Amino acid sequence: MKNFVLRPHKFAKILSNILIGISIILIVIFWLMEIYGGFWISFILLLLGLLLNFAYRKEYISFGENDILISKAFRKPQTCSYAQIRTFLIVPMANQTQFVLVGKSGERLAALDSAFAELEKGVAILAKHGTQIIDIAQLIEANQPIDAYYPALTKIQKNNVQHMLEMQKAAEEIKRDSASFDINKTKKRLRMLGIALCLAVVIGFFIGGKALFSTCIAVLLLVYGLYVKYYPYMYCESIRTKAQDYTLQIPFLAPIISLLILIMPQRYFSFGLLPYITFVLIAAFILYLPFLLKVKFHAIQTRTARMISVLLATIAIAYTASFPLNVLLTFDTPVHTNVTVTDKDEIKSNKHDSWYIYVDDGTQFSVTKDEYQKIQKGDSMRICTRKSVFGFEYSTLHE
């Protein structure tokens, strides 16, 4: 009997050849133009292409008459007899599907992934030899026990399974409460709200200034408030289960854009790091408190991973929104101090360039390229210092 061999999709081989070809062309171009600093880009592309080609050649699954041989690029080949294999376990993850070969005693024999072409033919061979084909998502949807498969899962897979169980429980609660909670109508409203928030951010961007700051902060607080309101029925990610039809998804696009916008102005102001971190931590605690209270007083069972993820989200919101919030809530009269420019510095990097001005009181200011070119050593400048209603002090440099 001739062995049936599974290999990765041919796209991997095509991509590796493209990367190798592009890297060789770039090496020739850089050499002819004497741009020696660009060689490292070519070498990285060449290395990636060679690694991808090596993986394509080394990774395969060979189905023989009595056993299968699993070859990995950087691991020793592994052989499993059909008599050892009890279950071919399908484990849906957030962005891919993973497969686990489970032994007679429930132990993990080997792991596969969806990168192999014609994997369904290999699954058919396993089924022909008496291997059970089990989709763990279907077990969860049918409320079937899955404890027997836990020893065969990795920590990441176990965490993902716990997430699916949590979603399934939330979906069942929504079904029981369908008289007072219309999931389809709520989903429709959230989609419309997501579009409206994106439009609001775009309009705020064109208006600029405090209107933009106010809009972005409002978007972050509104979406976080919705998350707390609908917890534990609302999620950011999606997983291939029927429970997805009975859970809510966060309108995440507008908040992400708002985070990116709010983080930008910090670099053009000077302020103390310790006072700012203190303010951020207090703001994060205030944001986190409603979530903790809901979990406690509604007796909602919550995984530690989800508690931590919400905490990190509140810290991210607090860190990006705290400075613009202080700017918005500044109503005092600015205090001006005359200083002299003592030095200037330009820092170039692959991502972006930065320009700094140093004055005689030891303060450093980040400025735009135009300001950097305009300001010269020895110029007289003014430091404008302001204080928000929270007592947070910050300053800017101008003529």
CSV table of C-alpha atoms in Angstrom, one decimal:
chain,number,residue,atom,x,y,z
A,1,MET,CA,0.0,0.0,0.0
A,2,LYS,CA,1.4,3.4,-1.0
A,3,ASN,CA,1.5,5.9,1.7
A,4,PHE,CA,-0.7,9.0,1.4
A,5,VAL,CA,1.3,12.1,2.2
A,6,LEU,CA,-0.1,15.5,3.2
A,7,ARG,CA,2.0,18.6,2.7
A,8,PRO,CA,1.4,22.3,3.5
A,9,HIS,CA,-0.6,24.4,1.0
A,10,LYS,CA,1.4,25.2,-2.2
A,11,PHE,CA,0.9,28.9,-1.4
A,12,ALA,CA,3.7,28.5,1.2
A,13,LYS,CA,6.1,27.3,-1.5
A,14,ILE,CA,5.1,30.0,-3.9
A,15,LEU,CA,5.5,32.7,-1.2
A,16,SER,CA,8.9,31.4,-0.2
A,17,ASN,CA,10.1,31.6,-3.9
A,18,ILE,CA,8.7,35.1,-4.2
A,19,LEU,CA,10.5,36.3,-1.1
A,20,ILE,CA,13.8,34.7,-2.2
A,21,GLY,CA,13.4,36.2,-5.7
A,22,ILE,CA,12.7,39.7,-4.3
A,23,SER,CA,15.6,39.5,-1.9
A,24,ILE,CA,18.0,38.6,-4.7
A,25,ILE,CA,16.8,41.4,-6.9
A,26,LEU,CA,17.1,43.9,-4.0
A,27,ILE,CA,20.7,42.7,-3.2
A,28,VAL,CA,21.7,43.4,-6.9
A,29,ILE,CA,20.0,46.8,-6.9
A,30,PHE,CA,21.5,47.9,-3.6
A,31,TRP,CA,24.9,46.7,-4.8
A,32,LEU,CA,24.8,48.5,-8.1
A,33,MET,CA,23.5,51.7,-6.5
A,34,GLU,CA,26.0,51.3,-3.6
A,35,ILE,CA,23.2,51.5,-1.0
A,36,TYR,CA,24.9,49.1,1.4
A,37,GLY,CA,22.6,50.0,4.3
A,38,GLY,CA,19.7,48.3,2.5
A,39,PHE,CA,21.4,44.9,2.5
A,40,TRP,CA,20.0,43.9,5.8
A,41,ILE,CA,16.4,44.3,4.5
A,42,SER,CA,17.3,41.9,1.6
A,43,PHE,CA,19.0,39.4,4.0
A,44,ILE,CA,15.9,39.4,6.2
A,45,LEU,CA,13.6,38.7,3.3
A,46,LEU,CA,16.0,36.0,2.0
A,47,LEU,CA,16.1,34.4,5.5
A,48,LEU,CA,12.3,34.4,5.7
A,49,GLY,CA,12.0,32.9,2.2
A,50,LEU,CA,14.6,30.1,3.0
A,51,LEU,CA,12.9,29.3,6.3
A,52,LEU,CA,9.5,29.1,4.7
A,53,ASN,CA,10.9,26.9,1.9
A,54,PHE,CA,12.6,24.6,4.5
A,55,ALA,CA,9.4,24.3,6.5
A,56,TYR,CA,7.4,23.4,3.3
A,57,ARG,CA,9.9,20.6,2.5
A,58,LYS,CA,10.3,19.2,6.0
A,59,GLU,CA,6.7,19.4,7.3
A,60,TYR,CA,4.4,16.5,6.1
A,61,ILE,CA,2.1,13.8,7.4
A,62,SER,CA,2.5,10.3,5.9
A,63,PHE,CA,-0.4,7.9,6.4
A,64,GLY,CA,0.9,4.3,6.1
A,65,GLU,CA,-0.9,1.0,6.4
A,66,ASN,CA,-0.5,0.7,10.2
A,67,ASP,CA,0.7,4.1,11.4
A,68,ILE,CA,1.2,7.7,10.5
A,69,LEU,CA,4.4,9.7,10.5
A,70,ILE,CA,4.3,13.4,11.5
A,71,SER,CA,7.4,15.4,10.4
A,72,LYS,CA,7.9,18.9,11.7
A,73,ALA,CA,10.5,21.4,10.5
A,74,PHE,CA,12.4,21.8,13.8
A,75,ARG,CA,11.4,18.7,15.7
A,76,LYS,CA,12.1,15.0,15.5
A,77,PRO,CA,9.6,13.0,13.4
A,78,GLN,CA,6.9,11.4,15.4
A,79,THR,CA,5.2,8.0,14.6
A,80,CYS,CA,1.8,7.0,16.0
A,81,SER,CA,0.1,3.7,15.2
A,82,TYR,CA,-3.6,3.7,14.4
A,83,ALA,CA,-4.2,1.4,17.4
A,84,GLN,CA,-2.8,4.2,19.7
A,85,ILE,CA,-5.2,6.9,18.4
A,86,ARG,CA,-8.6,7.1,20.0
A,87,THR,CA,-9.8,10.6,18.9
A,88,PHE,CA,-9.0,13.2,16.3
A,89,LEU,CA,-10.0,16.4,18.3
A,90,ILE,CA,-11.0,19.6,16.5
A,91,VAL,CA,-10.2,22.7,18.6
A,92,PRO,CA,-11.5,26.0,17.1
A,93,MET,CA,-9.3,28.9,18.1
A,94,ALA,CA,-9.8,32.7,17.6
A,95,ASN,CA,-8.1,32.9,14.2
A,96,GLN,CA,-7.6,29.3,13.2
A,97,THR,CA,-8.6,25.7,13.8
A,98,GLN,CA,-6.1,23.3,15.5
A,99,PHE,CA,-6.2,19.5,15.7
A,100,VAL,CA,-5.0,17.1,18.4
A,101,LEU,CA,-4.5,13.4,18.2
A,102,VAL,CA,-5.7,11.9,21.5
A,103,GLY,CA,-4.5,8.5,22.8
A,104,LYS,CA,-6.5,5.7,24.3
A,105,SER,CA,-5.9,7.0,27.8
A,106,GLY,CA,-6.8,10.6,26.9
A,107,GLU,CA,-3.1,11.7,26.5
A,108,ARG,CA,-1.9,14.1,23.8
A,109,LEU,CA,-0.1,12.2,21.1
A,110,ALA,CA,0.5,14.8,18.5
A,111,ALA,CA,-0.8,18.2,17.2
A,112,LEU,CA,-1.7,19.3,13.7
A,113,ASP,CA,-2.8,22.5,12.2
A,114,SER,CA,-4.9,23.7,9.3
A,115,ALA,CA,-1.8,24.6,7.1
A,116,PHE,CA,-1.9,21.1,5.4
A,117,ALA,CA,-3.7,20.8,2.1
A,118,GLU,CA,-6.3,18.0,1.7
A,119,LEU,CA,-6.4,17.5,5.4
A,120,GLU,CA,-9.9,16.1,5.1
A,121,LYS,CA,-8.5,13.1,3.2
A,122,GLY,CA,-6.2,12.3,6.1
A,123,VAL,CA,-9.2,12.6,8.5
A,124,ALA,CA,-11.1,10.1,6.4
A,125,ILE,CA,-8.2,7.6,6.7
A,126,LEU,CA,-8.2,8.0,10.4
A,127,ALA,CA,-11.9,7.5,10.6
A,128,LYS,CA,-11.5,4.3,8.4
A,129,HIS,CA,-9.2,2.9,11.1
A,130,GLY,CA,-11.7,3.5,13.9
A,131,THR,CA,-10.6,7.0,15.1
A,132,GLN,CA,-13.4,9.2,16.5
A,133,ILE,CA,-13.7,12.6,14.9
A,134,ILE,CA,-14.8,15.0,17.7
A,135,ASP,CA,-15.4,18.8,17.3
A,136,ILE,CA,-15.0,20.2,20.8
A,137,ALA,CA,-17.2,23.2,19.8
A,138,GLN,CA,-20.1,20.9,19.0
A,139,LEU,CA,-19.7,19.2,22.4
A,140,ILE,CA,-20.0,22.5,24.1
A,141,GLU,CA,-23.0,23.6,22.0
A,142,ALA,CA,-24.7,20.3,22.9
A,143,ASN,CA,-23.8,20.7,26.6
A,144,GLN,CA,-21.8,17.4,26.5
A,145,PRO,CA,-19.0,16.8,29.0
A,146,ILE,CA,-15.5,17.6,27.7
A,147,ASP,CA,-13.4,16.8,30.8
A,148,ALA,CA,-12.0,13.7,29.2
A,149,TYR,CA,-10.2,15.8,26.6
A,150,TYR,CA,-8.6,18.4,28.9
A,151,PRO,CA,-5.3,16.5,29.4
A,152,ALA,CA,-4.7,16.6,25.7
A,153,LEU,CA,-5.0,20.3,25.4
A,154,THR,CA,-2.4,23.0,25.8
A,155,LYS,CA,-2.8,25.9,28.3
A,156,ILE,CA,-3.8,28.2,25.4
A,157,GLN,CA,-6.3,25.7,24.1
A,158,LYS,CA,-7.8,25.2,27.6
A,159,ASN,CA,-8.2,28.9,28.0
A,160,ASN,CA,-9.9,29.1,24.6
A,161,VAL,CA,-12.2,26.2,25.6
A,162,GLN,CA,-13.1,28.0,28.9
A,163,HIS,CA,-13.9,31.1,26.8
A,164,MET,CA,-16.3,29.1,24.6
A,165,LEU,CA,-17.9,27.6,27.7
A,166,GLU,CA,-18.4,31.1,29.1
A,167,MET,CA,-19.9,32.3,25.8
A,168,GLN,CA,-22.2,29.3,25.8
A,169,LYS,CA,-23.4,30.0,29.3
A,170,ALA,CA,-24.0,33.7,28.4
A,171,ALA,CA,-26.0,32.6,25.3
A,172,GLU,CA,-28.2,30.3,27.4
A,173,GLU,CA,-28.9,33.1,29.8
A,174,ILE,CA,-29.9,35.4,27.0
A,175,LYS,CA,-32.2,32.7,25.6
A,176,ARG,CA,-33.9,32.3,29.0
A,177,ASP,CA,-34.3,36.0,29.2
A,178,SER,CA,-35.4,36.5,25.6
A,179,ALA,CA,-38.7,38.1,26.7
A,180,SER,CA,-37.0,41.1,28.2
A,181,PHE,CA,-33.8,41.1,26.1
A,182,ASP,CA,-34.0,41.1,22.3
A,183,ILE,CA,-30.6,39.9,21.1
A,184,ASN,CA,-31.2,40.7,17.4
A,185,LYS,CA,-32.5,44.2,18.1
A,186,THR,CA,-29.6,44.9,20.4
A,187,LYS,CA,-27.0,43.6,17.9
A,188,LYS,CA,-28.6,45.9,15.2
A,189,ARG,CA,-28.4,48.9,17.6
A,190,LEU,CA,-24.8,48.2,18.4
A,191,ARG,CA,-23.9,48.0,14.7
A,192,MET,CA,-25.6,51.3,14.1
A,193,LEU,CA,-23.9,52.8,17.1
A,194,GLY,CA,-20.5,51.6,15.8
A,195,ILE,CA,-21.1,53.4,12.5
A,196,ALA,CA,-22.3,56.5,14.3
A,197,LEU,CA,-19.2,56.6,16.6
A,198,CYS,CA,-16.9,56.2,13.6
A,199,LEU,CA,-18.6,59.1,11.9
A,200,ALA,CA,-18.4,61.2,15.1
A,201,VAL,CA,-14.6,60.6,15.3
A,202,VAL,CA,-14.2,61.5,11.6
A,203,ILE,CA,-16.2,64.8,12.1
A,204,GLY,CA,-14.2,65.5,15.3
A,205,PHE,CA,-11.0,64.9,13.4
A,206,PHE,CA,-11.8,67.6,10.8
A,207,ILE,CA,-12.9,70.0,13.5
A,208,GLY,CA,-9.8,69.3,15.5
A,209,GLY,CA,-8.7,70.8,18.8
A,210,LYS,CA,-10.8,70.3,21.9
A,211,ALA,CA,-13.8,69.0,19.9
A,212,LEU,CA,-11.7,66.1,18.7
A,213,PHE,CA,-10.4,65.3,22.3
A,214,SER,CA,-13.9,65.5,23.7
A,215,THR,CA,-15.3,63.2,21.0
A,216,CYS,CA,-12.6,60.6,21.4
A,217,ILE,CA,-12.9,60.5,25.2
A,218,ALA,CA,-16.7,60.2,24.9
A,219,VAL,CA,-16.3,57.3,22.5
A,220,LEU,CA,-14.0,55.4,24.8
A,221,LEU,CA,-16.2,56.0,27.9
A,222,LEU,CA,-19.4,55.1,26.1
A,223,VAL,CA,-18.1,51.8,24.6
A,224,TYR,CA,-16.6,50.8,28.0
A,225,GLY,CA,-19.8,51.7,29.7
A,226,LEU,CA,-21.7,49.5,27.2
A,227,TYR,CA,-19.3,46.6,28.0
A,228,VAL,CA,-20.0,46.9,31.7
A,229,LYS,CA,-23.7,47.2,31.1
A,230,TYR,CA,-23.9,44.1,28.9
A,231,TYR,CA,-21.3,42.1,30.8
A,232,PRO,CA,-21.0,39.0,30.6
A,233,TYR,CA,-22.8,38.9,27.2
A,234,MET,CA,-20.4,41.2,25.3
A,235,TYR,CA,-17.0,40.1,23.8
A,236,CYS,CA,-14.4,41.6,21.6
A,237,GLU,CA,-13.2,38.5,19.8
A,238,SER,CA,-15.3,35.9,18.0
A,239,ILE,CA,-15.1,32.1,18.0
A,240,ARG,CA,-16.7,29.6,15.7
A,241,THR,CA,-19.6,28.4,17.8
A,242,LYS,CA,-23.4,28.8,17.7
A,243,ALA,CA,-23.1,30.8,20.9
A,244,GLN,CA,-21.8,33.6,18.8
A,245,ASP,CA,-25.3,34.1,17.6
A,246,TYR,CA,-26.5,34.9,21.1
A,247,THR,CA,-23.7,37.1,22.3
A,248,LEU,CA,-22.8,40.7,21.6
A,249,GLN,CA,-19.7,42.1,20.0
A,250,ILE,CA,-18.0,45.4,21.0
A,251,PRO,CA,-18.1,48.1,18.3
A,252,PHE,CA,-14.3,48.3,18.5
A,253,LEU,CA,-13.2,50.3,15.4
A,254,ALA,CA,-14.1,53.8,16.8
A,255,PRO,CA,-12.4,53.2,20.2
A,256,ILE,CA,-9.2,51.9,18.5
A,257,ILE,CA,-9.1,55.1,16.3
A,258,SER,CA,-9.8,57.2,19.4
A,259,LEU,CA,-6.9,55.6,21.3
A,260,LEU,CA,-4.5,56.3,18.5
A,261,ILE,CA,-5.6,59.9,18.3
A,262,LEU,CA,-5.5,60.6,22.0
A,263,ILE,CA,-2.0,59.3,22.4
A,264,MET,CA,-0.5,61.7,19.8
A,265,PRO,CA,-0.6,65.1,21.6
A,266,GLN,CA,1.4,63.9,24.7
A,267,ARG,CA,4.8,64.2,22.9
A,268,TYR,CA,4.4,67.9,22.3
A,269,PHE,CA,4.0,68.8,26.0
A,270,SER,CA,6.3,68.6,29.0
A,271,PHE,CA,5.0,67.2,32.3
A,272,GLY,CA,6.2,65.1,35.2
A,273,LEU,CA,6.1,61.4,34.7
A,274,LEU,CA,5.3,60.4,38.3
A,275,PRO,CA,2.3,62.8,38.6
A,276,TYR,CA,1.0,61.5,35.3
A,277,ILE,CA,1.4,57.8,36.2
A,278,THR,CA,-0.3,58.5,39.5
A,279,PHE,CA,-3.3,60.2,37.8
A,280,VAL,CA,-3.5,57.3,35.3
A,281,LEU,CA,-3.6,54.7,38.0
A,282,ILE,CA,-6.3,56.6,39.9
A,283,ALA,CA,-8.4,57.0,36.7
A,284,ALA,CA,-7.9,53.3,35.8
A,285,PHE,CA,-9.2,52.3,39.3
A,286,ILE,CA,-12.2,54.5,38.9
A,287,LEU,CA,-13.0,52.9,35.5
A,288,TYR,CA,-12.4,49.4,36.8
A,289,LEU,CA,-14.6,49.9,39.9
A,290,PRO,CA,-18.0,49.6,38.1
A,291,PHE,CA,-16.9,46.3,36.5
A,292,LEU,CA,-15.8,44.9,39.9
A,293,LEU,CA,-19.1,46.0,41.5
A,294,LYS,CA,-21.2,44.3,38.8
A,295,VAL,CA,-19.2,41.1,39.0
A,296,LYS,CA,-19.5,41.1,42.9
A,297,PHE,CA,-23.1,42.1,43.4
A,298,HIS,CA,-24.5,40.1,40.5
A,299,ALA,CA,-22.4,37.1,41.5
A,300,ILE,CA,-21.1,36.6,38.0
A,301,GLN,CA,-18.5,33.9,37.7
A,302,THR,CA,-15.6,35.4,35.8
A,303,ARG,CA,-12.3,33.9,34.7
A,304,THR,CA,-9.1,35.4,35.9
A,305,ALA,CA,-8.0,36.0,32.3
A,306,ARG,CA,-11.0,38.1,31.6
A,307,MET,CA,-10.6,40.1,34.9
A,308,ILE,CA,-7.0,40.9,33.8
A,309,SER,CA,-8.0,41.8,30.3
A,310,VAL,CA,-10.6,44.3,31.5
A,311,LEU,CA,-8.0,45.8,33.9
A,312,LEU,CA,-5.5,46.2,31.1
A,313,ALA,CA,-8.2,47.8,29.0
A,314,THR,CA,-9.0,50.4,31.7
A,315,ILE,CA,-5.3,51.2,32.1
A,316,ALA,CA,-5.0,51.7,28.3
A,317,ILE,CA,-8.1,54.0,28.3
A,318,ALA,CA,-6.8,55.9,31.3
A,319,TYR,CA,-3.2,56.3,29.9
A,320,THR,CA,-4.4,57.6,26.5
A,321,ALA,CA,-7.3,59.8,27.8
A,322,SER,CA,-5.8,61.3,31.0
A,323,PHE,CA,-3.7,64.0,29.3
A,324,PRO,CA,-6.3,65.2,26.8
A,325,LEU,CA,-8.9,65.2,29.7
A,326,ASN,CA,-6.6,67.4,31.8
A,327,VAL,CA,-6.2,69.8,28.8
A,328,LEU,CA,-9.9,70.0,28.4
A,329,LEU,CA,-10.4,70.7,32.1
A,330,THR,CA,-7.8,73.5,32.3
A,331,PHE,CA,-9.3,76.9,33.0
A,332,ASP,CA,-6.5,78.8,34.8
A,333,THR,CA,-4.4,81.7,33.5
A,334,PRO,CA,-1.2,80.5,31.9
A,335,VAL,CA,2.1,81.3,33.6
A,336,HIS,CA,4.9,82.3,31.1
A,337,THR,CA,8.6,82.0,31.8
A,338,ASN,CA,11.3,83.4,29.5
A,339,VAL,CA,14.1,80.9,28.5
A,340,THR,CA,16.9,80.6,26.1
A,341,VAL,CA,17.4,77.7,23.7
A,342,THR,CA,20.7,75.9,24.6
A,343,ASP,CA,20.6,72.9,22.2
A,344,LYS,CA,18.5,71.0,19.6
A,345,ASP,CA,18.6,67.4,18.6
A,346,GLU,CA,17.2,65.4,15.7
A,347,ILE,CA,16.7,61.6,16.2
A,348,LYS,CA,16.1,59.5,13.1
A,349,SER,CA,14.6,56.0,13.2
A,350,ASN,CA,13.0,53.5,10.8
A,351,LYS,CA,9.5,54.3,12.1
A,352,HIS,CA,9.6,58.1,12.5
A,353,ASP,CA,11.9,61.0,13.2
A,354,SER,CA,11.8,63.1,16.3
A,355,TRP,CA,12.9,66.6,17.0
A,356,TYR,CA,13.8,68.1,20.4
A,357,ILE,CA,14.6,71.5,21.8
A,358,TYR,CA,16.5,72.1,25.1
A,359,VAL,CA,16.3,75.3,27.1
A,360,ASP,CA,18.4,76.8,29.9
A,361,ASP,CA,16.3,75.5,32.8
A,362,GLY,CA,17.0,71.9,31.7
A,363,THR,CA,13.6,71.2,30.2
A,364,GLN,CA,13.3,69.2,27.0
A,365,PHE,CA,10.5,69.8,24.5
A,366,SER,CA,9.4,67.7,21.5
A,367,VAL,CA,8.6,69.8,18.5
A,368,THR,CA,7.5,69.4,14.9
A,369,LYS,CA,10.0,69.4,12.0
A,370,ASP,CA,9.0,72.9,11.0
A,371,GLU,CA,9.4,74.3,14.5
A,372,TYR,CA,12.8,72.5,14.8
A,373,GLN,CA,14.1,74.1,11.6
A,374,LYS,CA,12.8,77.6,12.6
A,375,ILE,CA,14.2,77.6,16.2
A,376,GLN,CA,17.9,78.2,16.5
A,377,LYS,CA,20.4,78.0,19.4
A,378,GLY,CA,20.3,81.2,21.5
A,379,ASP,CA,16.8,82.1,20.5
A,380,SER,CA,14.6,83.5,23.3
A,381,MET,CA,11.4,81.4,23.9
A,382,ARG,CA,8.6,81.3,26.4
A,383,ILE,CA,7.5,78.3,28.5
A,384,CYS,CA,3.7,78.4,29.0
A,385,THR,CA,2.8,76.5,32.1
A,386,ARG,CA,-0.9,75.5,32.9
A,387,LYS,CA,-2.6,73.5,35.6
A,388,SER,CA,-5.9,71.6,35.2
A,389,VAL,CA,-8.7,71.4,37.8
A,390,PHE,CA,-7.1,68.1,39.0
A,391,GLY,CA,-3.9,70.0,39.8
A,392,PHE,CA,-2.0,68.3,37.0
A,393,GLU,CA,0.7,70.7,35.6
A,394,TYR,CA,2.0,70.7,32.0
A,395,SER,CA,3.8,73.1,29.8
A,396,THR,CA,4.5,74.0,26.2
A,397,LEU,CA,7.2,76.0,24.4
A,398,HIS,CA,6.4,78.9,22.1
A,399,GLU,CA,7.8,82.2,20.9
